[in-house]
XYZ file of N, CA and C in Angstrom:
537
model
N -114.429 -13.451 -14.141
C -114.935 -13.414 -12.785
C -113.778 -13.331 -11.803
N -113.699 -12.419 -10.811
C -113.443 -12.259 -9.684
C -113.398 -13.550 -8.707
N -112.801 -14.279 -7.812
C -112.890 -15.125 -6.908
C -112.085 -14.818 -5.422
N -112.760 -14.477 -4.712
C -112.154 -14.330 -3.038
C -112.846 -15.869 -2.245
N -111.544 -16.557 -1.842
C -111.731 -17.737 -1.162
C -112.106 -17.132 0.807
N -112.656 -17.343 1.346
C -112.828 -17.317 2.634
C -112.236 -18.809 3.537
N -110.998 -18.523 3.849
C -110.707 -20.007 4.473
C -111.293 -20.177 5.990
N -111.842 -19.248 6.956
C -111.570 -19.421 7.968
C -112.964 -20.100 7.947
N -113.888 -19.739 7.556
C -115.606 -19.941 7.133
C -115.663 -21.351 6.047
N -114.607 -21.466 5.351
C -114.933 -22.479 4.526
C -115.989 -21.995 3.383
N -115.779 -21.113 3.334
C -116.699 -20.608 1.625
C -115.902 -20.069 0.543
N -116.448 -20.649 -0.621
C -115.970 -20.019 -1.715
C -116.849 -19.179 -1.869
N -116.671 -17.532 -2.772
C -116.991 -16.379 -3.254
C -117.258 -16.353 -4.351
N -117.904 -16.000 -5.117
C -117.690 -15.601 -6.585
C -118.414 -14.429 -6.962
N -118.223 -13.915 -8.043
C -118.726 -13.095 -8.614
C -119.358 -13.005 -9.951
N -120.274 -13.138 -10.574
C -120.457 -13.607 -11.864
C -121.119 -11.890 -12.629
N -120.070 -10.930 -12.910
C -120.188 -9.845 -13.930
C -121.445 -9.952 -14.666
N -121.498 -10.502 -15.699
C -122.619 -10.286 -16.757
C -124.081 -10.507 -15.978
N -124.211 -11.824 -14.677
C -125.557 -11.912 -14.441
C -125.487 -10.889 -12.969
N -124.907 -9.975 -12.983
C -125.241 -9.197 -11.576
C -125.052 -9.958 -10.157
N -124.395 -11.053 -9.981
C -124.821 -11.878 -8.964
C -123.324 -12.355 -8.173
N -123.636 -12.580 -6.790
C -122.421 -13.694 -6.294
C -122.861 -14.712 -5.879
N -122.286 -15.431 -5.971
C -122.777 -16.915 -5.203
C -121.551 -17.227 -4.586
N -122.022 -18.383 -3.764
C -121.352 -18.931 -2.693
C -121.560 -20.312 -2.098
N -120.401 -20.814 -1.877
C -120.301 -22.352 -2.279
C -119.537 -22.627 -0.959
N -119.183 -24.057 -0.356
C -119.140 -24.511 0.429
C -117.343 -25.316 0.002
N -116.633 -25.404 0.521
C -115.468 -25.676 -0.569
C -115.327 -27.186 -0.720
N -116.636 -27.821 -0.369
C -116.786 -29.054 -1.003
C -117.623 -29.052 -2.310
N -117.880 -27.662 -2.697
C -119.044 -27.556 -4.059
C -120.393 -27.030 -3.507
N -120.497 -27.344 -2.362
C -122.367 -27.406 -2.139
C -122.521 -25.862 -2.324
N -123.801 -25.372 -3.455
C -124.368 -24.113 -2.915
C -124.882 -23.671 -1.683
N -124.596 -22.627 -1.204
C -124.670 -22.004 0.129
C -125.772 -21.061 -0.055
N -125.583 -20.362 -1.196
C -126.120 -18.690 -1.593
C -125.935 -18.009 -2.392
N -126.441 -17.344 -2.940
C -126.474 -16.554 -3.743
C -127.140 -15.543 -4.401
N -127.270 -14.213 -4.161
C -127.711 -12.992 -4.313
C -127.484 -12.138 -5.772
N -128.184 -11.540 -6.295
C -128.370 -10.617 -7.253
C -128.229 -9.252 -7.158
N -128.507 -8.207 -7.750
C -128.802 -6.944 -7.838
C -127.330 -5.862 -7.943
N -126.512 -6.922 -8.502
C -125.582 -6.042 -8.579
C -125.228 -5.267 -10.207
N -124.337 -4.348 -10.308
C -124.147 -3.762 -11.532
C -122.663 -4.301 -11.833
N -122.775 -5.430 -12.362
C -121.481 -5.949 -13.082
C -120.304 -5.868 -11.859
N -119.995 -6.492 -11.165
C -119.261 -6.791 -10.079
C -118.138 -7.263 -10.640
N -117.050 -6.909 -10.225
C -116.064 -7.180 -10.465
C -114.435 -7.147 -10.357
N -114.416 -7.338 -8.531
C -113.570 -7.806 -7.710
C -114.539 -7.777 -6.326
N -113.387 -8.586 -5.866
C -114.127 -9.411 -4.416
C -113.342 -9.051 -3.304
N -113.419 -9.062 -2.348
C -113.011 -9.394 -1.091
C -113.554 -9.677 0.378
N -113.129 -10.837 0.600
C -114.544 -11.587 2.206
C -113.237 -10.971 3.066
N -114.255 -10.457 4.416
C -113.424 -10.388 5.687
C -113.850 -11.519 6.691
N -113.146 -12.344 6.522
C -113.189 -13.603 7.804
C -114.219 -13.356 8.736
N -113.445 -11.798 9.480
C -114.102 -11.430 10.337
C -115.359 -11.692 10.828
N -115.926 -10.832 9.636
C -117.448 -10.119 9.714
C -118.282 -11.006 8.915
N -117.892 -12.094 8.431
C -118.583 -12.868 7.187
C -119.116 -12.074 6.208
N -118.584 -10.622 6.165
C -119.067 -10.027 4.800
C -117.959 -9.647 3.990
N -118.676 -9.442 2.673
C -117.902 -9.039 1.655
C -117.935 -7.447 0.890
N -116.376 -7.143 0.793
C -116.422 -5.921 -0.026
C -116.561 -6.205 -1.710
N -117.398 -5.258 -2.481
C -117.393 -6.166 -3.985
C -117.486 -4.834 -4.668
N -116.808 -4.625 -5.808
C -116.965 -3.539 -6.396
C -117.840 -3.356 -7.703
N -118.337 -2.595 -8.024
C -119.280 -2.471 -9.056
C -119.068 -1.648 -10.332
N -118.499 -2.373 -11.548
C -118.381 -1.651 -12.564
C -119.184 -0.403 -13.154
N -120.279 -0.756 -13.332
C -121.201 0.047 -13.807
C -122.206 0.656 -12.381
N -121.500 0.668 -11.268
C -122.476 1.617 -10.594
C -121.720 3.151 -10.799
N -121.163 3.500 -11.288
C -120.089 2.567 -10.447
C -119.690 2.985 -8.498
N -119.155 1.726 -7.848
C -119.554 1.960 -6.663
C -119.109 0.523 -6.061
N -118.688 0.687 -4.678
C -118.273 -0.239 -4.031
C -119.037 -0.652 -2.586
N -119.485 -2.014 -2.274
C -120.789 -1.851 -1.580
C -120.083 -3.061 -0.591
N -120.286 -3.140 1.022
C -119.969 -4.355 1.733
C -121.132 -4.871 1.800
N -121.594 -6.017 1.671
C -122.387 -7.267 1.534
C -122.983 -8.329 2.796
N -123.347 -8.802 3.101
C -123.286 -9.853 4.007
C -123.395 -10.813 2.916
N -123.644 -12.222 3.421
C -123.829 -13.662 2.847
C -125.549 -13.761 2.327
N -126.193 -12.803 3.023
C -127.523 -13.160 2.763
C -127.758 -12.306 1.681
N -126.865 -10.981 0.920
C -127.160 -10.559 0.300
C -128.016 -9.230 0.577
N -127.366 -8.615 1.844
C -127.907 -7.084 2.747
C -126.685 -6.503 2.788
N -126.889 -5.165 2.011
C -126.179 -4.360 2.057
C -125.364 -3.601 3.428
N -124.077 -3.371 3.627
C -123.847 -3.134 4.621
C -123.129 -1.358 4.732
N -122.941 -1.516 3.548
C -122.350 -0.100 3.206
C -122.205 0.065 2.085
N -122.239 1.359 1.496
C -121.809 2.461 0.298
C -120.866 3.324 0.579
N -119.951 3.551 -0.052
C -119.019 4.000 -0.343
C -119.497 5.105 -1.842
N -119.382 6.117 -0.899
C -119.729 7.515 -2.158
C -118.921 7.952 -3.241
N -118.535 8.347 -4.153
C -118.006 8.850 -5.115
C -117.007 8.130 -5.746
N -117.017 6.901 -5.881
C -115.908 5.962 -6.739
C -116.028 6.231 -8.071
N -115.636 6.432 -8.644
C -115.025 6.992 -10.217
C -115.068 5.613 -11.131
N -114.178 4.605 -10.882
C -114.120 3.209 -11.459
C -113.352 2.418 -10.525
N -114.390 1.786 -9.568
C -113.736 0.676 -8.699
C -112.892 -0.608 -9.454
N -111.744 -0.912 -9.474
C -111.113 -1.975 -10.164
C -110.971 -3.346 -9.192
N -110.613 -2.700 -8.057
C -110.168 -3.682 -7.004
C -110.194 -3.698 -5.553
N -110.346 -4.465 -4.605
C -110.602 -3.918 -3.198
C -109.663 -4.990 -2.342
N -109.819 -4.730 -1.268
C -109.026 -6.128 -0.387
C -109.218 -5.512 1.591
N -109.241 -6.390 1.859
C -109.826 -6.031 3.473
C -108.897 -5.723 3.944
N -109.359 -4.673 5.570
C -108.500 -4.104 6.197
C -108.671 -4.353 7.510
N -107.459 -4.136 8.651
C -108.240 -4.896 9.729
C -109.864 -3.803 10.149
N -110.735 -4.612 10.876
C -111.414 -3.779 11.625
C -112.842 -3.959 10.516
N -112.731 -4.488 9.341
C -113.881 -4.535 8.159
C -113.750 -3.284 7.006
N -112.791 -2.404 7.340
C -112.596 -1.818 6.139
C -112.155 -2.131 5.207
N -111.649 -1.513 4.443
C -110.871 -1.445 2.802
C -110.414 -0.858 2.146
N -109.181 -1.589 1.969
C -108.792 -0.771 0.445
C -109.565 -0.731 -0.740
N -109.721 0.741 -1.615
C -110.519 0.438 -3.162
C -109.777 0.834 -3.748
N -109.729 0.369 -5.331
C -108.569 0.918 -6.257
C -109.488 1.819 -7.209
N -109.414 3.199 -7.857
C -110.368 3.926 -7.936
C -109.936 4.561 -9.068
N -109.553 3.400 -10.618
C -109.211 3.307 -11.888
C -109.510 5.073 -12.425
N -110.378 5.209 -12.587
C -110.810 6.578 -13.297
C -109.948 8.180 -12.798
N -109.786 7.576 -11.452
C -109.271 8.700 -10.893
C -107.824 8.640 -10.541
N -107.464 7.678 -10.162
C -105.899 7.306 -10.275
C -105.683 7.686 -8.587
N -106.788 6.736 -8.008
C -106.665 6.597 -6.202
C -106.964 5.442 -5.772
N -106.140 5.188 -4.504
C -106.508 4.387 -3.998
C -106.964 5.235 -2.707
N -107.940 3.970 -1.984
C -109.234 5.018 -1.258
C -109.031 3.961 0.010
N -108.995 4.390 1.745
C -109.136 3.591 2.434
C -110.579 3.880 3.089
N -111.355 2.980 3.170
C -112.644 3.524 3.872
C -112.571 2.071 5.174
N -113.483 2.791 5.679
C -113.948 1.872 7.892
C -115.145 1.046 7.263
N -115.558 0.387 7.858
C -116.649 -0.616 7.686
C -117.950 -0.140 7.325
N -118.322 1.191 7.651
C -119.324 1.969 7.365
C -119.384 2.119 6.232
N -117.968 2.783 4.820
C -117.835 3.150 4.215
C -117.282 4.729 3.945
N -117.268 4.894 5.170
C -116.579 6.285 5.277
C -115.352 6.299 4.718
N -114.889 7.170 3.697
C -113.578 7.536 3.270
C -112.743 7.651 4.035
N -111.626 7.131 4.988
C -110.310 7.760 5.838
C -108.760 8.111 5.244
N -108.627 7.488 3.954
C -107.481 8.309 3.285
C -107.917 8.238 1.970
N -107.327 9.400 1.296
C -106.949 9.291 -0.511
C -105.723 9.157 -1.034
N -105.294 8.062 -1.471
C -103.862 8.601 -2.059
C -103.894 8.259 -3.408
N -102.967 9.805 -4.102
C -102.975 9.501 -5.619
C -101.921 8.859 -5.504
N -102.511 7.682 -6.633
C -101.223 6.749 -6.653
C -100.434 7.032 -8.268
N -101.351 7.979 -8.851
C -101.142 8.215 -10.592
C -102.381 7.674 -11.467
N -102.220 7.933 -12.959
C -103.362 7.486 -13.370
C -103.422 5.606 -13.942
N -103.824 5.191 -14.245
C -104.213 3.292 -14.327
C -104.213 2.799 -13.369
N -104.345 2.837 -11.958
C -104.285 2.138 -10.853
C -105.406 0.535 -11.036
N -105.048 -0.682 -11.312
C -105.730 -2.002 -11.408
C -106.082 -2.588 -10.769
N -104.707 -3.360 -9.711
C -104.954 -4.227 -9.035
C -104.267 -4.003 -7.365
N -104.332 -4.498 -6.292
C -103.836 -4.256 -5.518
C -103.435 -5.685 -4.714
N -102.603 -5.670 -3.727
C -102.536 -6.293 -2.598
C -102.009 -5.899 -1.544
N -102.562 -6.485 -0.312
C -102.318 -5.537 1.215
C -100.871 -6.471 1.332
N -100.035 -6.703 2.299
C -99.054 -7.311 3.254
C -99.493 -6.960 5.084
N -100.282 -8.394 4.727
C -100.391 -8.709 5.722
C -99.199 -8.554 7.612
N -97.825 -8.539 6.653
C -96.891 -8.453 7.784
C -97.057 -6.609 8.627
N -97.424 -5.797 7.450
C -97.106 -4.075 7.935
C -98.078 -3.338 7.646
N -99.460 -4.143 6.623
C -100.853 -3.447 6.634
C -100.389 -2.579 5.188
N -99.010 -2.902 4.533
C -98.897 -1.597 3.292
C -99.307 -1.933 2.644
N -99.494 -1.529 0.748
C -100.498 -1.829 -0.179
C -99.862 -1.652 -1.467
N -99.877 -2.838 -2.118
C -98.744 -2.599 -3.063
C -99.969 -2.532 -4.526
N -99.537 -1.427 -5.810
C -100.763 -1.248 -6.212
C -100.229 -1.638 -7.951
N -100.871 -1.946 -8.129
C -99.934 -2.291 -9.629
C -101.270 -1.217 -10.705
N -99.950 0.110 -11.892
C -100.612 0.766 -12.728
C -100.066 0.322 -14.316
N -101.245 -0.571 -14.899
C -100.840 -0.793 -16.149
C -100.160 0.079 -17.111
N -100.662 1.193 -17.702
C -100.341 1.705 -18.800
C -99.035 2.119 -18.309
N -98.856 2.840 -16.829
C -97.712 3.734 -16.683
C -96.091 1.921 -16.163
N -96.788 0.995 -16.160
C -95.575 0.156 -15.956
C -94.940 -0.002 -14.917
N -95.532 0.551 -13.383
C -95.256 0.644 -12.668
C -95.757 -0.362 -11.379
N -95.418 -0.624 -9.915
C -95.704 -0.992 -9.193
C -95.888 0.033 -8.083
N -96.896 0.777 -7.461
C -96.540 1.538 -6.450
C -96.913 0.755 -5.178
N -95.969 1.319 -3.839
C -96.146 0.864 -2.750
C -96.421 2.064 -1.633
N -97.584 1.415 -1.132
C -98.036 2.520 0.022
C -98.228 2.159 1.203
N -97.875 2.504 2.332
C -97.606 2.432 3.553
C -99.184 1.967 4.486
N -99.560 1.579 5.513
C -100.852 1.618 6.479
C -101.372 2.788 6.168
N -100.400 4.227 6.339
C -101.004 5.172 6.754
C -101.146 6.295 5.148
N -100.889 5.488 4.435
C -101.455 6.151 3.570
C -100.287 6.900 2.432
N -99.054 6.552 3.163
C -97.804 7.425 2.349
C -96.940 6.922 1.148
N -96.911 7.154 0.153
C -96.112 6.521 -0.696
C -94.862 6.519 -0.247
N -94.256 5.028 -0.228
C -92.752 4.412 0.155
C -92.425 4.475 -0.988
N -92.759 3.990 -2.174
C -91.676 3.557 -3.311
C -92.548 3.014 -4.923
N -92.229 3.800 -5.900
C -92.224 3.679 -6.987
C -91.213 2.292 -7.648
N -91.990 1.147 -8.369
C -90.949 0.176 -9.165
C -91.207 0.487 -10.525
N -90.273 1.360 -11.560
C -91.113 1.398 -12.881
C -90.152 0.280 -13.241
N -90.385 0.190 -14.881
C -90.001 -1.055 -15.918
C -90.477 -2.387 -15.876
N -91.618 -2.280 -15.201
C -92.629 -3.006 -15.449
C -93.808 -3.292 -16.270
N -93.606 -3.502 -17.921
C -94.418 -3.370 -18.314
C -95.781 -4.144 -19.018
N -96.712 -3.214 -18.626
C -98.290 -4.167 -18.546
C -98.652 -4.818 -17.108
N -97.855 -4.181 -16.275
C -98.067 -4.183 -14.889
C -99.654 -4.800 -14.804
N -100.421 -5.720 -13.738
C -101.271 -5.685 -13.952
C -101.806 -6.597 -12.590
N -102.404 -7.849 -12.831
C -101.990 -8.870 -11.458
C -101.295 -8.718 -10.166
N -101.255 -8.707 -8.753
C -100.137 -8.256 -8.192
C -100.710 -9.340 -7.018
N -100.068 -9.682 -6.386
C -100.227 -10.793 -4.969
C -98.771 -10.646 -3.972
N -98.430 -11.045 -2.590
C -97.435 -10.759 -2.021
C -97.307 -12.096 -1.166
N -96.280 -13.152 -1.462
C -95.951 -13.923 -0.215
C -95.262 -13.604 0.300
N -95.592 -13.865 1.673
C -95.418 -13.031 3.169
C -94.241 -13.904 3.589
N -94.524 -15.364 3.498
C -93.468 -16.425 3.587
C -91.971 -16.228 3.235
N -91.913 -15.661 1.818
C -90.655 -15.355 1.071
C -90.037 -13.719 0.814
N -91.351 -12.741 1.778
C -91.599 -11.162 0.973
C -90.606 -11.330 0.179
N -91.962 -11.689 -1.016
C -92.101 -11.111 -2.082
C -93.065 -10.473 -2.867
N -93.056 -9.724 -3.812
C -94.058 -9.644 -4.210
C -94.163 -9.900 -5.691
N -95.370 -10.323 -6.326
C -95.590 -11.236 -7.709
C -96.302 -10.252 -8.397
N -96.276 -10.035 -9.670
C -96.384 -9.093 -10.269
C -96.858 -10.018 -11.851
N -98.311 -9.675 -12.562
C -98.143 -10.095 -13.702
C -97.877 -9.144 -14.544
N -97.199 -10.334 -16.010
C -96.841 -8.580 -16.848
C -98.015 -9.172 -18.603
């Protein structure tokens, strides 16, 4: 399972793959909510913002924004194999788009606004919060790629291998990488 914490709201996220469902918890434990109808979900991301969530769908396959009550807020057309997502300002998102070897920025609607090939295994991602770039980690090829706000590849890290996990403290820029 997937887990996106919401600190500003005080909710925990989850995602539970096999039963189609997220729930949502109170970060003292209490159930809040929890909705169904999904196709194997499996990554998360809450925008503070908007109290909704981007969640991606294995077997739709397809990436859908959410509210808390479990109302769809958007579709996002032609995802290949959503792996991973993470918010952008404004309620968009980054998607990581495994099958095809893209990462995809779409607006809150779900409208597509960039494609970039990042190569083929694209997994996991994380934004940096300090410059809006997107650092994308591709297993098989061992690599870390880094991509800019606007969509441009800055920089290839290979010799990384089994690349996979990726997170960035902003505190120390750095960025964490599992192998």
């Amino acid at each position: 399972n997937r887990l996106s914490v919401q600190l500003s709201g005080g909710e925990i996220w989850a995602t539970a793959p096999l039963d189609g469902r997220v729930r949502i918890w109170s970060v003292d434990g209490a159930p809040l909510n929890s909705f169904n109808g999904l196709a194997e979900p499996n990554a998360i991301a809450v925008d503070p913002g908007s109290l909704t969530a981007w969640i991606c769908e294995e077997l739709g396959p397809r990436a859908r924004r959410w509210t808390a009550a479990g109302i769809t807020q958007a579709t996002v057309p032609g995802v290949g194999l959503p792996t991973d997502v993470a918010i952008t300002p404004g309620g968009g998102a980054w998607i990581v788009d495994q099958l095809r070897g893209k990462l995809l920025r779409v607006n809150a609607a779900g409208t597509p606004l960039d494609t970039v090939d990042v190569g083929s295994d694209p997994r996991r991602l994380a934004v940096d919060t300090l410059d809006g770039s997107v650092w994308v980690s591709r297993t098989t090829a061992n690599e870390v790629v880094h991509v800019s706000a606007s969509g441009a590849i800055l920089s290839r890290t290979p010799g990384l291998e089994g690349a996979y996990a990726i997170d960035i403290d902003e505190f120390r820029n750095q960025v964490w990488v599992s192998l």
